[in-house]
């Protein structure tokens, strides 16, 4: 999926919406927040640093459990991870992407560059272990407790009964 956006700050929320819609279509809700963050940071970099009228956001699925978010622009200047000071209000985007992406990189193109990040679908959480059986109705629960009490009583009687 690909969509072009004007190199304006107002297009960044539109790029996030495009990413959200694609992930909804692919039924990958667990990646939505991370993919929106990546798209937002990459789109912001294109708006601030690229010197062209448009940039393009591309989403692809190299593997069933992987999504690649990429931003293509006509600038040949490659991005670099900055080392902002504590008081700096910008310069952390690529560090954020590096922290949340499985991997990220830049591809030089004849007419510009592609900056991309690969996101992996997190594994489904394992269901919690059920130590005590659960029963759906109150009557079944009461019956279960009564059976446990009877078994416990029989064990106790067996332990204290004279031989």
Short mmCIF file of N, CA, C and O in Angstrom, two decimals, residues 15-75:
data_model
loop_
_atom_site.label_atom_id
_atom_site.label_comp_id
_atom_site.label_asym_id
_atom_site.label_seq_id
_atom_site.Cartn_x
_atom_site.Cartn_y
_atom_site.Cartn_z
N UNK A 15 -0.80 10.72 7.45
CA UNK A 15 0.05 9.54 7.24
C UNK A 15 -0.22 8.50 8.32
O UNK A 15 -0.29 7.30 8.03
N UNK A 16 -0.39 8.95 9.56
CA UNK A 16 -0.72 8.01 10.65
C UNK A 16 -2.06 7.33 10.38
O UNK A 16 -2.21 6.12 10.58
N UNK A 17 -3.05 8.09 9.92
CA UNK A 17 -4.37 7.53 9.62
C UNK A 17 -4.27 6.50 8.49
O UNK A 17 -4.94 5.46 8.53
N UNK A 18 -3.45 6.78 7.50
CA UNK A 18 -3.23 5.84 6.40
C UNK A 18 -2.66 4.52 6.93
O UNK A 18 -3.12 3.44 6.56
N UNK A 19 -1.69 4.61 7.82
CA UNK A 19 -1.08 3.42 8.41
C UNK A 19 -2.11 2.65 9.24
O UNK A 19 -2.22 1.43 9.14
N UNK A 20 -2.88 3.36 10.05
CA UNK A 20 -3.91 2.70 10.88
C UNK A 20 -4.91 1.96 10.00
O UNK A 20 -5.27 0.82 10.28
N UNK A 21 -5.36 2.59 8.93
CA UNK A 21 -6.34 1.96 8.04
C UNK A 21 -5.76 0.70 7.40
O UNK A 21 -6.45 -0.32 7.30
N UNK A 22 -4.50 0.75 7.00
CA UNK A 22 -3.87 -0.43 6.38
C UNK A 22 -3.77 -1.57 7.38
O UNK A 22 -4.09 -2.72 7.07
N UNK A 23 -3.35 -1.27 8.60
CA UNK A 23 -3.22 -2.33 9.60
C UNK A 23 -4.58 -2.87 10.03
O UNK A 23 -4.70 -4.06 10.34
N UNK A 24 -5.59 -2.01 10.04
CA UNK A 24 -6.96 -2.50 10.29
C UNK A 24 -7.38 -3.47 9.18
O UNK A 24 -7.95 -4.52 9.45
N UNK A 25 -7.09 -3.10 7.94
CA UNK A 25 -7.43 -3.96 6.80
C UNK A 25 -6.69 -5.30 6.88
O UNK A 25 -7.23 -6.34 6.53
N UNK A 26 -5.45 -5.28 7.35
CA UNK A 26 -4.65 -6.50 7.47
C UNK A 26 -4.92 -7.24 8.78
O UNK A 26 -4.32 -8.28 9.04
N UNK A 27 -5.79 -6.69 9.62
CA UNK A 27 -6.14 -7.28 10.92
C UNK A 27 -4.89 -7.49 11.78
O UNK A 27 -4.64 -8.58 12.29
N UNK A 28 -4.11 -6.43 11.92
CA UNK A 28 -2.90 -6.46 12.74
C UNK A 28 -2.96 -5.37 13.81
O UNK A 28 -2.12 -4.46 13.86
N UNK A 29 -3.95 -5.44 14.70
CA UNK A 29 -4.12 -4.36 15.69
C UNK A 29 -2.95 -4.24 16.66
O UNK A 29 -2.71 -3.16 17.19
N UNK A 30 -2.21 -5.32 16.89
CA UNK A 30 -1.10 -5.26 17.85
C UNK A 30 0.07 -4.44 17.34
O UNK A 30 0.94 -4.06 18.12
N UNK A 31 0.11 -4.15 16.05
CA UNK A 31 1.20 -3.34 15.48
C UNK A 31 0.80 -1.89 15.25
O UNK A 31 1.66 -1.07 14.92
N UNK A 32 -0.47 -1.57 15.41
CA UNK A 32 -0.96 -0.26 15.01
C UNK A 32 -0.23 0.89 15.69
O UNK A 32 0.26 1.80 15.02
N UNK A 33 -0.15 0.86 17.01
CA UNK A 33 0.48 1.99 17.71
C UNK A 33 1.94 2.15 17.31
O UNK A 33 2.40 3.27 17.07
N UNK A 34 2.67 1.05 17.23
CA UNK A 34 4.08 1.12 16.87
C UNK A 34 4.25 1.60 15.43
O UNK A 34 5.10 2.45 15.14
N UNK A 35 3.44 1.08 14.53
CA UNK A 35 3.54 1.48 13.13
C UNK A 35 3.18 2.95 12.95
O UNK A 35 3.82 3.66 12.15
N UNK A 36 2.20 3.43 13.68
CA UNK A 36 1.85 4.86 13.61
C UNK A 36 3.00 5.73 14.13
O UNK A 36 3.29 6.77 13.55
N UNK A 37 3.65 5.29 15.21
CA UNK A 37 4.79 6.03 15.73
C UNK A 37 5.91 6.11 14.69
O UNK A 37 6.45 7.18 14.43
N UNK A 38 6.23 4.97 14.09
CA UNK A 38 7.28 4.93 13.08
C UNK A 38 6.92 5.83 11.89
O UNK A 38 7.74 6.64 11.45
N UNK A 39 5.70 5.70 11.39
CA UNK A 39 5.28 6.52 10.25
C UNK A 39 5.32 8.00 10.60
O UNK A 39 5.75 8.83 9.79
N UNK A 40 4.90 8.33 11.80
CA UNK A 40 4.90 9.72 12.23
C UNK A 40 6.31 10.29 12.27
O UNK A 40 6.56 11.40 11.78
N UNK A 41 7.25 9.54 12.84
CA UNK A 41 8.63 10.02 12.93
C UNK A 41 9.27 10.14 11.54
O UNK A 41 9.94 11.13 11.25
N UNK A 42 9.05 9.13 10.69
CA UNK A 42 9.64 9.18 9.35
C UNK A 42 9.01 10.28 8.50
O UNK A 42 9.72 10.98 7.76
N UNK A 43 7.70 10.44 8.62
CA UNK A 43 7.03 11.50 7.86
C UNK A 43 7.49 12.88 8.35
O UNK A 43 7.73 13.78 7.54
N UNK A 44 7.63 13.03 9.65
CA UNK A 44 8.12 14.30 10.20
C UNK A 44 9.51 14.61 9.68
O UNK A 44 9.82 15.75 9.30
N UNK A 45 10.38 13.59 9.64
CA UNK A 45 11.72 13.80 9.08
C UNK A 45 11.65 14.26 7.63
O UNK A 45 12.41 15.15 7.22
N UNK A 46 10.75 13.66 6.85
CA UNK A 46 10.62 14.06 5.45
C UNK A 46 10.12 15.50 5.34
O UNK A 46 10.59 16.28 4.51
N UNK A 47 9.16 15.86 6.20
CA UNK A 47 8.62 17.23 6.17
C UNK A 47 9.71 18.24 6.54
O UNK A 47 9.85 19.28 5.90
N UNK A 48 10.49 17.92 7.56
CA UNK A 48 11.49 18.88 8.06
C UNK A 48 12.74 18.93 7.19
O UNK A 48 13.27 20.00 6.92
N UNK A 49 13.21 17.77 6.73
CA UNK A 49 14.54 17.71 6.11
C UNK A 49 14.54 17.57 4.59
O UNK A 49 15.50 17.99 3.94
N UNK A 50 13.54 16.92 4.02
CA UNK A 50 13.54 16.71 2.57
C UNK A 50 13.16 18.01 1.87
O UNK A 50 12.34 18.78 2.37
N UNK A 51 13.76 18.24 0.76
CA UNK A 51 13.49 19.48 0.03
C UNK A 51 12.73 19.20 -1.25
O UNK A 51 13.16 19.53 -2.34
N UNK A 52 11.59 18.52 -1.10
CA UNK A 52 10.75 18.24 -2.26
C UNK A 52 9.30 18.47 -1.86
O UNK A 52 8.98 18.59 -0.68
N UNK A 53 8.42 18.54 -2.82
CA UNK A 53 7.03 18.91 -2.55
C UNK A 53 6.22 17.79 -1.91
O UNK A 53 5.24 18.06 -1.22
N UNK A 54 6.64 16.53 -2.13
CA UNK A 54 5.86 15.40 -1.64
C UNK A 54 6.79 14.35 -1.04
O UNK A 54 7.97 14.31 -1.33
N UNK A 55 6.20 13.50 -0.22
CA UNK A 55 6.86 12.28 0.24
C UNK A 55 5.84 11.15 0.14
O UNK A 55 4.63 11.40 0.04
N UNK A 56 6.32 9.94 0.14
CA UNK A 56 5.43 8.79 -0.03
C UNK A 56 5.61 7.84 1.14
O UNK A 56 6.74 7.53 1.55
N UNK A 57 4.49 7.36 1.69
CA UNK A 57 4.49 6.35 2.74
C UNK A 57 4.09 5.03 2.10
O UNK A 57 3.10 4.96 1.37
N UNK A 58 4.89 4.00 2.37
CA UNK A 58 4.64 2.68 1.81
C UNK A 58 4.59 1.66 2.94
O UNK A 58 5.44 1.68 3.83
N UNK A 59 3.60 0.80 2.87
CA UNK A 59 3.47 -0.31 3.82
C UNK A 59 3.49 -1.61 3.03
O UNK A 59 2.80 -1.73 2.02
N UNK A 60 4.27 -2.56 3.52
CA UNK A 60 4.32 -3.87 2.86
C UNK A 60 4.45 -4.94 3.93
O UNK A 60 4.72 -4.66 5.09
N UNK A 61 4.22 -6.18 3.50
CA UNK A 61 4.31 -7.32 4.40
C UNK A 61 5.30 -8.32 3.82
O UNK A 61 4.92 -9.26 3.13
N UNK A 62 6.60 -8.16 4.12
CA UNK A 62 7.60 -9.09 3.60
C UNK A 62 7.37 -10.52 4.10
O UNK A 62 7.71 -11.46 3.41
N UNK A 63 6.82 -10.66 5.29
CA UNK A 63 6.47 -11.95 5.89
C UNK A 63 5.08 -11.81 6.50
O UNK A 63 4.65 -10.69 6.81
N UNK A 64 4.38 -12.92 6.72
CA UNK A 64 3.04 -12.80 7.33
C UNK A 64 3.05 -12.13 8.71
O UNK A 64 2.07 -11.49 9.08
N UNK A 65 4.16 -12.28 9.44
CA UNK A 65 4.22 -11.70 10.78
C UNK A 65 5.07 -10.43 10.82
O UNK A 65 5.53 -10.01 11.87
N UNK A 66 5.26 -9.79 9.67
CA UNK A 66 6.14 -8.62 9.59
C UNK A 66 5.49 -7.54 8.73
O UNK A 66 4.86 -7.83 7.72
N UNK A 67 5.68 -6.30 9.14
CA UNK A 67 5.22 -5.14 8.37
C UNK A 67 6.40 -4.20 8.20
O UNK A 67 7.15 -3.95 9.15
N UNK A 68 6.58 -3.71 7.00
CA UNK A 68 7.61 -2.71 6.73
C UNK A 68 6.92 -1.38 6.49
O UNK A 68 6.06 -1.26 5.62
N UNK A 69 7.30 -0.38 7.27
CA UNK A 69 6.83 0.99 7.11
C UNK A 69 7.98 1.76 6.49
O UNK A 69 9.10 1.74 7.02
N UNK A 70 7.73 2.42 5.36
CA UNK A 70 8.79 3.16 4.69
C UNK A 70 8.29 4.52 4.26
O UNK A 70 7.11 4.69 3.95
N UNK A 71 9.21 5.47 4.25
CA UNK A 71 8.93 6.80 3.72
C UNK A 71 9.98 7.08 2.66
O UNK A 71 11.18 6.92 2.90
N UNK A 72 9.50 7.47 1.50
CA UNK A 72 10.37 7.77 0.36
C UNK A 72 10.26 9.26 0.06
O UNK A 72 9.16 9.82 0.02
N UNK A 73 11.42 9.89 -0.14
CA UNK A 73 11.42 11.30 -0.55
C UNK A 73 12.54 11.51 -1.57
O UNK A 73 13.32 10.61 -1.83
N UNK A 74 12.58 12.69 -2.14
CA UNK A 74 13.54 12.99 -3.21
C UNK A 74 14.85 13.56 -2.70
O UNK A 74 15.71 13.93 -3.51
N UNK A 75 15.03 13.64 -1.41
CA UNK A 75 16.29 14.14 -0.87
C UNK A 75 17.31 13.01 -0.84
O UNK A 75 17.00 11.89 -0.44
#
